Short mmCIF file of C-alpha atoms and ligand atoms in Angstrom, two decimals:
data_model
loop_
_atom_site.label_atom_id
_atom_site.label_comp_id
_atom_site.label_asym_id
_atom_site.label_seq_id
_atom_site.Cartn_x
_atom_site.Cartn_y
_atom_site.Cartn_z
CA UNK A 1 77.72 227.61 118.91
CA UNK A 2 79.51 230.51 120.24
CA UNK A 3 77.42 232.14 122.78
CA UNK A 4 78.16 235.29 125.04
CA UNK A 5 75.88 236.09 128.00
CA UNK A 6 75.37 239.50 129.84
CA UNK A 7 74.65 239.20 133.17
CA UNK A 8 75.82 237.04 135.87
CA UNK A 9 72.85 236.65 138.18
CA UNK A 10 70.15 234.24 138.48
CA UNK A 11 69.19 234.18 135.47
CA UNK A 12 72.40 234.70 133.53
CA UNK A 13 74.23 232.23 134.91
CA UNK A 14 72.10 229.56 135.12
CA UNK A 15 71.41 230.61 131.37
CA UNK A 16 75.35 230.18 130.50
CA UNK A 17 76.24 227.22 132.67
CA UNK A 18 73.73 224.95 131.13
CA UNK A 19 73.94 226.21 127.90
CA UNK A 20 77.54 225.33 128.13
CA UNK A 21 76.92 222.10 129.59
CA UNK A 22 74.68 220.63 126.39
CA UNK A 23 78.25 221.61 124.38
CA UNK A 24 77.92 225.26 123.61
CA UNK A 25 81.04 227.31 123.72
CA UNK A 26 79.91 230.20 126.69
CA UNK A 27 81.40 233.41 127.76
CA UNK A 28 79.95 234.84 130.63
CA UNK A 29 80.21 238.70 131.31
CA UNK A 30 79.93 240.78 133.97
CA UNK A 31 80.82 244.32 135.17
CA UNK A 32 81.41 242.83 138.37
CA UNK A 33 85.24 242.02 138.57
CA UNK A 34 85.08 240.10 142.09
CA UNK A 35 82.28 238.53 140.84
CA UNK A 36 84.36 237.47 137.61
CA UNK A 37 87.19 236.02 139.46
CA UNK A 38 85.06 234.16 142.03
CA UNK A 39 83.45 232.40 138.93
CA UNK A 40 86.86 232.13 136.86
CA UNK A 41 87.46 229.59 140.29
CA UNK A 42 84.61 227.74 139.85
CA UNK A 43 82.75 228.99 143.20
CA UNK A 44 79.18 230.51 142.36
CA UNK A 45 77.93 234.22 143.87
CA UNK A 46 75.12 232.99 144.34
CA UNK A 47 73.19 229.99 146.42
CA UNK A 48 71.79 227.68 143.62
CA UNK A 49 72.23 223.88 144.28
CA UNK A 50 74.21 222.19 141.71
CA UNK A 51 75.30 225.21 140.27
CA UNK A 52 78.87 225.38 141.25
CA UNK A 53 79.46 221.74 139.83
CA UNK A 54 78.38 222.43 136.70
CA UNK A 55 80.63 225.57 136.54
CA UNK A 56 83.87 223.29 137.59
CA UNK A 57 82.62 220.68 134.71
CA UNK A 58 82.23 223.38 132.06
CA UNK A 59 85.14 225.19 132.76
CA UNK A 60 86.96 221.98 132.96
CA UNK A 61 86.06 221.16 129.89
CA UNK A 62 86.75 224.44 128.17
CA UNK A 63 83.26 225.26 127.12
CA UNK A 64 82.67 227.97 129.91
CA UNK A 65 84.73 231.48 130.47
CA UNK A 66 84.10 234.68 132.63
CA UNK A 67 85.22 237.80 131.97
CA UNK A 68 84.37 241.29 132.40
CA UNK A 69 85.62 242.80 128.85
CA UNK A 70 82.30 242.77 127.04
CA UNK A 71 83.41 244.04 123.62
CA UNK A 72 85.74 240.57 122.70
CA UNK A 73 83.32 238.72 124.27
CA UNK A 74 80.46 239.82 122.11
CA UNK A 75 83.23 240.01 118.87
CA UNK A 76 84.23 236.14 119.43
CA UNK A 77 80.33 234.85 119.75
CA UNK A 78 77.90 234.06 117.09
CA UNK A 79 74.98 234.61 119.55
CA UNK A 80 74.41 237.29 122.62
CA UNK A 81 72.31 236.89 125.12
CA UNK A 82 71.13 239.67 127.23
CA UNK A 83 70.49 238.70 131.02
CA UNK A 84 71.06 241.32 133.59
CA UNK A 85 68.65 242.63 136.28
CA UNK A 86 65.05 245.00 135.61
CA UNK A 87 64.99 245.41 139.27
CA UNK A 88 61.51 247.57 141.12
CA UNK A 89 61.40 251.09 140.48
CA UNK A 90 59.72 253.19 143.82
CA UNK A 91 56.66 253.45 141.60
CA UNK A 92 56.66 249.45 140.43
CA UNK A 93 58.15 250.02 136.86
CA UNK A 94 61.23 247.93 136.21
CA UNK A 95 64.33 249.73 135.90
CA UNK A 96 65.54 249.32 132.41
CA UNK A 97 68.42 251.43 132.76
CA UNK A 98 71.03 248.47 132.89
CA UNK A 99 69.38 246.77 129.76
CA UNK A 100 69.95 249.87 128.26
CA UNK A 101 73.30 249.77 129.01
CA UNK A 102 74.04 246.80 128.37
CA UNK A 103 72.25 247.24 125.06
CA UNK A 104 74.49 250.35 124.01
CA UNK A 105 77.61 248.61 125.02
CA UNK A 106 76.29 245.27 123.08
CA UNK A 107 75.42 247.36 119.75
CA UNK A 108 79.03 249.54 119.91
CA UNK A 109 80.65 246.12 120.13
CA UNK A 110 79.01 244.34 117.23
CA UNK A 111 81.46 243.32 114.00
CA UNK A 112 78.85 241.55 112.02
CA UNK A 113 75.46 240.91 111.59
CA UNK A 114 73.88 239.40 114.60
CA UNK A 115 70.92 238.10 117.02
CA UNK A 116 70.57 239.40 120.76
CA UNK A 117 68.51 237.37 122.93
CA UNK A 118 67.17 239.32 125.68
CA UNK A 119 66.47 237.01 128.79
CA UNK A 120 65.18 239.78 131.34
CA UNK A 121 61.54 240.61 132.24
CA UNK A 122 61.05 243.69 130.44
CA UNK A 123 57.22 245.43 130.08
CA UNK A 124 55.61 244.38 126.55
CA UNK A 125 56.93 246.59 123.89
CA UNK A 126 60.46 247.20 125.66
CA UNK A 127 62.36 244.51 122.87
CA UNK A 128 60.56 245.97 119.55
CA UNK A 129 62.24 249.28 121.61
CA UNK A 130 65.83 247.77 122.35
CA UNK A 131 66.06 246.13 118.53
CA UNK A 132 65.42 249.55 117.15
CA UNK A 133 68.34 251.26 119.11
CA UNK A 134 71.05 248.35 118.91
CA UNK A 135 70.68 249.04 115.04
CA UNK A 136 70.55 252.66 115.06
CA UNK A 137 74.04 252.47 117.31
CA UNK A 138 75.27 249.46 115.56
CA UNK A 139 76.69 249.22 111.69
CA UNK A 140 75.16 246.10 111.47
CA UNK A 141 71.76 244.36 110.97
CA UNK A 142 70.69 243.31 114.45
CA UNK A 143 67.83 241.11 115.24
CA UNK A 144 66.24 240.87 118.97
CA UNK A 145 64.88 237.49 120.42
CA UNK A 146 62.30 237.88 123.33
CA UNK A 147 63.30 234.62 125.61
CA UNK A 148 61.86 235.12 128.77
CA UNK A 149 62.91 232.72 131.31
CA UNK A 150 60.69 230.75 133.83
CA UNK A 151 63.64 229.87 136.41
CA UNK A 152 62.63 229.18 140.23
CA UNK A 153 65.45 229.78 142.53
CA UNK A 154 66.38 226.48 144.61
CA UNK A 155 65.33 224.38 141.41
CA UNK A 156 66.45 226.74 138.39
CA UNK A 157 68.78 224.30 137.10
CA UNK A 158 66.13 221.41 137.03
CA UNK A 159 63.95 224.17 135.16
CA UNK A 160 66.28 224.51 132.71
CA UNK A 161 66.48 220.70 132.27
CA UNK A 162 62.67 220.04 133.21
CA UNK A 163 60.88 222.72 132.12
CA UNK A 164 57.61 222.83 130.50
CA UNK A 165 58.29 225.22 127.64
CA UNK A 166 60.85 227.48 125.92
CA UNK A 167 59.37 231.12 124.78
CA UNK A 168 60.68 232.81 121.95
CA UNK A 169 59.38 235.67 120.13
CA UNK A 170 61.13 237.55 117.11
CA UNK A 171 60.05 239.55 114.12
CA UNK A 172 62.67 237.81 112.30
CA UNK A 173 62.25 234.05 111.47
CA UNK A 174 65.76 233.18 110.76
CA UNK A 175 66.89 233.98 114.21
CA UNK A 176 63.86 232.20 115.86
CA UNK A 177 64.83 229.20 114.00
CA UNK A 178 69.02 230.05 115.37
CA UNK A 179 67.04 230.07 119.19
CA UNK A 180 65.66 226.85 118.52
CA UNK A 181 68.64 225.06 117.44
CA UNK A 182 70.80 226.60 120.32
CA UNK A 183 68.17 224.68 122.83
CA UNK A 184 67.54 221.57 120.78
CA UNK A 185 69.89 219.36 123.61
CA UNK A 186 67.23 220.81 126.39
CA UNK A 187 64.52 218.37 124.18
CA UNK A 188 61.55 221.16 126.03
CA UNK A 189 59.09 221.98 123.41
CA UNK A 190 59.60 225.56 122.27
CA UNK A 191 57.02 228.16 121.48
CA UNK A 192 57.60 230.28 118.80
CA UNK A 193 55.53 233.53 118.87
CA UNK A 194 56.07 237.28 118.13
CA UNK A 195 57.56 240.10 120.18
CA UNK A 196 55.16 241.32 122.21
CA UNK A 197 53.49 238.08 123.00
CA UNK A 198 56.62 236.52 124.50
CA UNK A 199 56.70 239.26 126.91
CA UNK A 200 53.51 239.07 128.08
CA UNK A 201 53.78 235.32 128.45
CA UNK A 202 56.38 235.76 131.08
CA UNK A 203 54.54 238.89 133.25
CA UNK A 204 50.83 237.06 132.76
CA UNK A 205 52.70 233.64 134.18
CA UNK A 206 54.04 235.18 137.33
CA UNK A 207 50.51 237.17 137.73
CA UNK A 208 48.38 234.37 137.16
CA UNK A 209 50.99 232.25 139.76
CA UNK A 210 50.78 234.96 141.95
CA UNK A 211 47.09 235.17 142.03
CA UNK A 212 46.52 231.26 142.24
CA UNK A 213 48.61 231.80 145.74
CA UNK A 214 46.93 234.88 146.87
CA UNK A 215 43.78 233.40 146.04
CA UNK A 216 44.20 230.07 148.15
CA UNK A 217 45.51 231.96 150.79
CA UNK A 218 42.06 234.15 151.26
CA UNK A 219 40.31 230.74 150.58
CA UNK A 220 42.43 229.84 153.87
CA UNK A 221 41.35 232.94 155.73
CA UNK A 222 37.88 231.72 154.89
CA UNK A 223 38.20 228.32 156.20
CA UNK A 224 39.60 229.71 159.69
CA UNK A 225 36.56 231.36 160.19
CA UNK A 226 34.21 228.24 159.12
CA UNK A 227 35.32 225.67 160.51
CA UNK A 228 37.25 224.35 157.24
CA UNK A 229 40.61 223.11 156.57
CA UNK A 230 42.51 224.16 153.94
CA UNK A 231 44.81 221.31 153.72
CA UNK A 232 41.59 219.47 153.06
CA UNK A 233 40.28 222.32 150.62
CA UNK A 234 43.63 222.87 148.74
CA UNK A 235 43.38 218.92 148.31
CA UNK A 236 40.10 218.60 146.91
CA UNK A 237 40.33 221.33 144.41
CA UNK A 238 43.77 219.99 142.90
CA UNK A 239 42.28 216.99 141.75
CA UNK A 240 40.50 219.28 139.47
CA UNK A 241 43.08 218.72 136.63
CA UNK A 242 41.08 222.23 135.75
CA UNK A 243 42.68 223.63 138.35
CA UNK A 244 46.20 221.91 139.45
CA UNK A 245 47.54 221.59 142.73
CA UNK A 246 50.83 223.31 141.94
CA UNK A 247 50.56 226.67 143.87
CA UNK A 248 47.93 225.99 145.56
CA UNK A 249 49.56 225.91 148.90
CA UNK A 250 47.88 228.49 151.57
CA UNK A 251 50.63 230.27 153.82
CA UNK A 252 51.89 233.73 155.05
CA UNK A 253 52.45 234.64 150.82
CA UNK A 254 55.26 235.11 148.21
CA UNK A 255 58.31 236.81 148.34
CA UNK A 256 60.95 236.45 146.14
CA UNK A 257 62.82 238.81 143.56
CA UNK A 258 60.11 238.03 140.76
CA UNK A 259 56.32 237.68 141.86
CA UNK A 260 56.31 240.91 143.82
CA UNK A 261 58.46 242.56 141.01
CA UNK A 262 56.17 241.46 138.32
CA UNK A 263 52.90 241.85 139.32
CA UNK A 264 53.75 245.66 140.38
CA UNK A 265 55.42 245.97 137.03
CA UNK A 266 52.03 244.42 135.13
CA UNK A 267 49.77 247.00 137.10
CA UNK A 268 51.97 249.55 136.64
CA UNK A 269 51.97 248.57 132.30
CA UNK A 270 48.22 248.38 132.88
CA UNK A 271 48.06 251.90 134.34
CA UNK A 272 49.75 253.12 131.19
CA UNK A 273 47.26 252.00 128.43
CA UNK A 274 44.44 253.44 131.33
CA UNK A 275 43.57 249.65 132.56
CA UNK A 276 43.11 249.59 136.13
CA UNK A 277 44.45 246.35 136.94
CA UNK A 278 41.94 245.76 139.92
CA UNK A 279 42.43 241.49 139.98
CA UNK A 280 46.28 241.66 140.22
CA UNK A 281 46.30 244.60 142.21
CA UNK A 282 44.07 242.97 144.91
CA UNK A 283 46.35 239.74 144.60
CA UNK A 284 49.41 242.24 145.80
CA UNK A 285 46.88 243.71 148.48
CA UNK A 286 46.23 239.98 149.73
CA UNK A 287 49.90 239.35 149.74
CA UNK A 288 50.98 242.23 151.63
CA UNK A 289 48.34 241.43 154.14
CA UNK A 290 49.00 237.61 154.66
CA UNK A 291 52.31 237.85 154.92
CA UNK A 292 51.46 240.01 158.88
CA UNK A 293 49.10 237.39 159.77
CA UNK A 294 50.78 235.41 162.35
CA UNK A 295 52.29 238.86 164.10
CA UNK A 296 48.38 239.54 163.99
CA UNK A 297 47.98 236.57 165.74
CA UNK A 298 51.06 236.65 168.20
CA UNK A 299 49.17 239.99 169.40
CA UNK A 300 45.53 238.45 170.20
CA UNK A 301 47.81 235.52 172.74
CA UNK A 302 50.00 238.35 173.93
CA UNK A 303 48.80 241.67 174.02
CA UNK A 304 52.39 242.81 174.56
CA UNK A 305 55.26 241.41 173.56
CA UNK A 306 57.58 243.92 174.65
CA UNK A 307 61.28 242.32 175.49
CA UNK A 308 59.59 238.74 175.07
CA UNK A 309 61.64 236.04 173.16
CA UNK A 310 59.66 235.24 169.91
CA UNK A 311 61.48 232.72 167.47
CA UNK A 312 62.06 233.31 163.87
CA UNK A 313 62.19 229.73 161.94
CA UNK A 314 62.87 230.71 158.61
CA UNK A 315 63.83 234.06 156.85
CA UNK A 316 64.59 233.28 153.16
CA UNK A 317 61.60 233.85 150.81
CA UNK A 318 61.37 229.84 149.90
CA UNK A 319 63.40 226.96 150.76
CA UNK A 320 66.86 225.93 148.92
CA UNK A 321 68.00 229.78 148.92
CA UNK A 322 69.80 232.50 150.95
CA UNK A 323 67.25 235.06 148.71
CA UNK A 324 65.27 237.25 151.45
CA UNK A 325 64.44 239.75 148.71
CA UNK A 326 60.37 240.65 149.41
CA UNK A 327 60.56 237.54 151.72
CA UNK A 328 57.43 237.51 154.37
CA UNK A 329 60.67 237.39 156.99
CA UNK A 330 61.31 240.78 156.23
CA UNK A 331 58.03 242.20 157.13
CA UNK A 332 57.04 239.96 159.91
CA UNK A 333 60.79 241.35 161.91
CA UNK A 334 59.94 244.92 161.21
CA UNK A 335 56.66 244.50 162.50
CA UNK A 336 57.81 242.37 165.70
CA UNK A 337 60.78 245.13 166.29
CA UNK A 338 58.66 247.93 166.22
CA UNK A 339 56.65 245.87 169.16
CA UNK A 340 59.98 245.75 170.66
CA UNK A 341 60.08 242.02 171.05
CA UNK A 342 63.68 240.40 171.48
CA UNK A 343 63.77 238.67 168.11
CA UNK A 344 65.59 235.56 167.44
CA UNK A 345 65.85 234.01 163.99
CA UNK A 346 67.13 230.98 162.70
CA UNK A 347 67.89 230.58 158.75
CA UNK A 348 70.20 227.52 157.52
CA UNK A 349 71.63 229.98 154.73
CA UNK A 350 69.82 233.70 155.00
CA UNK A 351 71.31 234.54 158.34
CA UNK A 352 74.12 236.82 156.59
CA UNK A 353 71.62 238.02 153.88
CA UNK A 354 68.69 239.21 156.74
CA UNK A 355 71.63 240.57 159.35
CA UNK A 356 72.05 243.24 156.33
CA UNK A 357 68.89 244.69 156.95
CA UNK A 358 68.62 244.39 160.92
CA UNK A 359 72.20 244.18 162.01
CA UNK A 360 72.15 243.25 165.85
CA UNK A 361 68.58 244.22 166.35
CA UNK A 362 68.02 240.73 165.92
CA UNK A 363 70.12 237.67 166.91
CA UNK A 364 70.94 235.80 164.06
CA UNK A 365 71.37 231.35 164.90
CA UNK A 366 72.36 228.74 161.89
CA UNK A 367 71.11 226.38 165.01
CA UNK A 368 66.96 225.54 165.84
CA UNK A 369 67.64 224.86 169.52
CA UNK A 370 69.24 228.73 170.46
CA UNK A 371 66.35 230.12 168.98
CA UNK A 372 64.00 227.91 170.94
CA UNK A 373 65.16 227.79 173.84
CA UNK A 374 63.05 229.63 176.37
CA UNK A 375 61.15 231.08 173.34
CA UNK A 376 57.96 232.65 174.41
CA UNK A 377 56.75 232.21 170.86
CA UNK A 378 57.58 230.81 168.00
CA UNK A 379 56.79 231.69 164.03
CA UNK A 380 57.03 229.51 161.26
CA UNK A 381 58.19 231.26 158.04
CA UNK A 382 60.24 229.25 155.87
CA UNK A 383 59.67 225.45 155.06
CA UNK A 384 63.04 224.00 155.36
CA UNK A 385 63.61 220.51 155.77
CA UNK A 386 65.80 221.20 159.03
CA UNK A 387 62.57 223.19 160.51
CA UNK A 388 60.25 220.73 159.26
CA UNK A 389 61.93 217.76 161.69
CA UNK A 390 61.23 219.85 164.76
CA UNK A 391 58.91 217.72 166.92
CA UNK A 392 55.71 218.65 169.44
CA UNK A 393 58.15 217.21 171.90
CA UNK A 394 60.95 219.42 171.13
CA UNK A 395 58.57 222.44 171.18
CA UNK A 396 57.51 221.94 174.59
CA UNK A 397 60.69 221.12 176.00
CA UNK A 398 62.61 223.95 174.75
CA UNK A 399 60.16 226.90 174.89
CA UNK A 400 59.09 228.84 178.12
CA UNK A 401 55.91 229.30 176.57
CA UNK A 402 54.98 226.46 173.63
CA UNK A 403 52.85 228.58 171.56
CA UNK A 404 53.90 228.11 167.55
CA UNK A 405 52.41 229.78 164.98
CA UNK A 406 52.34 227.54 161.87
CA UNK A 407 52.72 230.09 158.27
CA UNK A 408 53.43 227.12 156.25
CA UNK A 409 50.91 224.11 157.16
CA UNK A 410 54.37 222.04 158.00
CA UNK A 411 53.18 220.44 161.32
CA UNK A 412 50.37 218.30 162.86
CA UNK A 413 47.38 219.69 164.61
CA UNK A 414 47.03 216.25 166.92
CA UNK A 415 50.54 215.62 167.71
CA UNK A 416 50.60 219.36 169.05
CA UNK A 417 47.69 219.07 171.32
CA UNK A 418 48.48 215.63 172.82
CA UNK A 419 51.95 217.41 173.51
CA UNK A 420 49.78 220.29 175.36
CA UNK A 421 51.56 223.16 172.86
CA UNK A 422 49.71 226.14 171.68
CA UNK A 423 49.20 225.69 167.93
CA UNK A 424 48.29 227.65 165.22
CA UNK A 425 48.09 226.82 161.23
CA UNK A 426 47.27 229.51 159.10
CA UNK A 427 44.04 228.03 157.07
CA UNK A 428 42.61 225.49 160.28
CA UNK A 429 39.20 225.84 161.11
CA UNK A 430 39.88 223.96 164.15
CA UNK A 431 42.64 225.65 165.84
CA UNK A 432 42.85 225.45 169.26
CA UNK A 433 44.52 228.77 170.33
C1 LIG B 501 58.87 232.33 140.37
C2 LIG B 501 58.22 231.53 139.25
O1 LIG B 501 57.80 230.26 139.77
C3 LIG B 501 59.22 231.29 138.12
O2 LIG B 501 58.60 230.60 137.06
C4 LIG B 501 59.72 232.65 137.63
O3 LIG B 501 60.69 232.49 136.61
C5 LIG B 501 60.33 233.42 138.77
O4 LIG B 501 59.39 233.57 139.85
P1 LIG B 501 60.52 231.90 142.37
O5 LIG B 501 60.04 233.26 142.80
O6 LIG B 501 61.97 231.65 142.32
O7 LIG B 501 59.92 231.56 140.88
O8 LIG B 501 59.91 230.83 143.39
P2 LIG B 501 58.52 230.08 143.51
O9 LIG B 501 58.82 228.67 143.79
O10 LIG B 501 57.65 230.40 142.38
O11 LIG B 501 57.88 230.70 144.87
C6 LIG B 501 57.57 232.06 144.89
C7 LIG B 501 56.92 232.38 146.23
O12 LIG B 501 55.61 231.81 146.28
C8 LIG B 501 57.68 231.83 147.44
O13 LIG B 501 57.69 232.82 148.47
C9 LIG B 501 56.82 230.65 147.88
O14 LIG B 501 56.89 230.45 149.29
C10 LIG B 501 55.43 231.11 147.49
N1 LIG B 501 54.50 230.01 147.23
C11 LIG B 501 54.76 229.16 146.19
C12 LIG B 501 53.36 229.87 148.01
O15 LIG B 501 53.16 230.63 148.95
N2 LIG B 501 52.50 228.87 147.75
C13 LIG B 501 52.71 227.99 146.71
O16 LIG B 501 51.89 227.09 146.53
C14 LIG B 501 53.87 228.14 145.92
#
């Protein structure tokens, strides 16, 4: 089918390069015109492995096209799909000004009767809202798919490929079964449900992610103070095929552009029908808190670190992306700048992304060792492969003072002590410093 996708981000264009790639014809727009031509040559805005191939293949093989003129693009499709940001508003609302947008533009484009998919997180009720307006600005009967998307960046294209089930919700059965056949290649079932339902599916999956995470990680906080481990705990309670042990990884929290947007968002909804939230908004509470813990830490080994050298391993919000949006990184350099330590941080990709924020209030290395060497300190954020490697050996021999705090479990209690360095895991009962 002809397809048209608004929206170039994330989700958008992971959206339209794999729908072109199981042999849909794909037009990709956005308002962005550098963005547009950066695409139009194949090389991706944003850092999502596998992505830019798949954007060489498709446009290759004519099934893939950027532009920014939105009005052809929605005239020559059969389908639109609706995929540009709901970013945080101050009071944890998403924005739904550029869906709106997008929406009027979409409905003063229209020639015929048609079906808008609307990919974005939007607040329950938002779609029945959109549908209403695209046909009161539109000559034409328009119906609205809810197809929320369950992407994680660093693997979104396997998700797309791999992942465990399609939402969509409509009023309209005709275009549900249109939805359907435009991701038969995908072969992931496909739940078919109303409206409002769809919508919630995608805000209660991010909450209830969120709180598995925030829950292990107070389950963590626990164990430090008993004697447990949580390696050992997280273990034994994902065997429980009850419980899983996806997500159940104890750390220093999320970050990301979606769990702390969504579970503000689903509090905020809450607050509207007069539900007071109180489970999700102690999971954000939790968060917020565990992402300071090692700086917390740092201060009980060093009650100043004024002008010390404290290492930064890590600053995007997960592994396999430059994304530092809500990342613990972010919070953990404030908090170590405002005790006026001399921060250096080390990021395979982020670097660029972080130096936005702090410019040269913190020294920025694509290289371990700088960053090591004759560290006082060191903080482990991010679990990248490249930090990962790091041995007790190389530890002691580059830092003045071989003290690393461990927020993501990646590194062995024994092999630190029999190297004499300072270790501490967030979550171990038996640490040593
Ligand atoms: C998430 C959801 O997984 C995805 O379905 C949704 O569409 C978008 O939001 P994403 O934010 O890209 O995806 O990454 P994810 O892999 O979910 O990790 C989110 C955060 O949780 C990261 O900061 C990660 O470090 C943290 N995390 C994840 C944990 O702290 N522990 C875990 O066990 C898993």
């Amino acid at each position: 089918m002809k397809i048209t996708v608004i929206g170039t981000g994330y989700v958008g264009l992971v959206t339209g390069v794999t729908l072109a790639d199981i042999g849909h014809e794909v037009t990709c727009v956005d308002i962005n015109e550098a963005k547009i031509k950066l695409l139009n040559n194949s090389i991706s805005p944003i850092y999502e492995p596998g992505i830019e191939e798949l954007i060489k293949k498709n446009i290759e093989e004519k099934r893939l096209q950027f532009t920014s003129n939105l009005a052809t693009a929605v005239q020559i499709s059969e389908v639109v799909y609706i995929a540009v940001g709901t970013p945080q508003n101050e009071d944890g609302s998403a924005n739904l000004s550029f869906i709106k947008e997008a929406s009027k533009k979409v409905a003063h484009s229209l020639i015929k009767d048609s079906v808008v998919v609307v990919k974005s997180t939007v607040p329950i009720g938002t779609n029945r809202k959109l549908e209403k307006m695209i046909n009161q600005l539109s000559n034409y009967n328009v119906s609205i798919v809810s197809n929320p998307e369950f992407l994680r960046e660093g693997s979104a294209i396997e998700d797309v490929y791999s992942g465990d089930r399609i939402v969509i919700g409509s009023d309209d059965k005709n275009a549900l079964e249109i939805i359907v056949k435009i991701n038969k290649e995908f072969n992931v079932p496909i739940l078919k449900t109303e409206l409002e339902s769809a919508e919630m599916i995608k805000y209660a999956s991010n909450a209830f992610l969120a709180t598995k995470i925030s829950f292990i990680n107070e389950i963590a906080n626990l164990c430090e103070k008993t004697g447990a481990s949580i390696r050992e705990v997280s273990k034994g309670m994902g065997m429980d095929t009850r419980i899983g042990s996806a997500f159940l990884q104890a750390g220093i929290g999320y970050g990301g552009s979606c769990f702390p947007k969504d579970t503000a968002a689903l509090t905020q909804i809450a607050g509207t029908y007069s539900q007071d939230f109180h489970l999700l908004k102690s999971v954000i509470e939790v968060n917020q808190k565990q992402q300071l813990k090692l700086v917390e830490k740092l201060l009980t080994i060093y009650p100043s670190i004024e002008d010390r050298k404290i290492a930064v391993l890590g600053l995007a919000f997960k592994p396999e992306t430059d994304d530092i949006r809500d990342a613990a990184s972010t919070q953990i350099i404030k908090a170590l700048l405002k005790q006026k330590a001399d921060v250096y941080a080390y990021d395979p990709i982020a670097c660029e992304n972080s130096q936005k924020l702090f410019g040269d209030t913190v020294k920025y290395y694509d290289q371990i060792a700088d960053v090591l060497d004759n560290a006082e300190a060191v903080l482990i954020i991010t679990e990248w492969n490249s930090i990962k490697k790091i041995t007790a050996k190389q530890f002691k021999k580059s830092m003045k003072n071989p003290i690393v705090l461990d927020g993501r479990l990646l590194f062995d209690q024994e092999e630190m002590k029999n190297e004499s360095v300072s270790y501490y895991s967030i979550g171990e009962g038996r640490s040593y410093v």
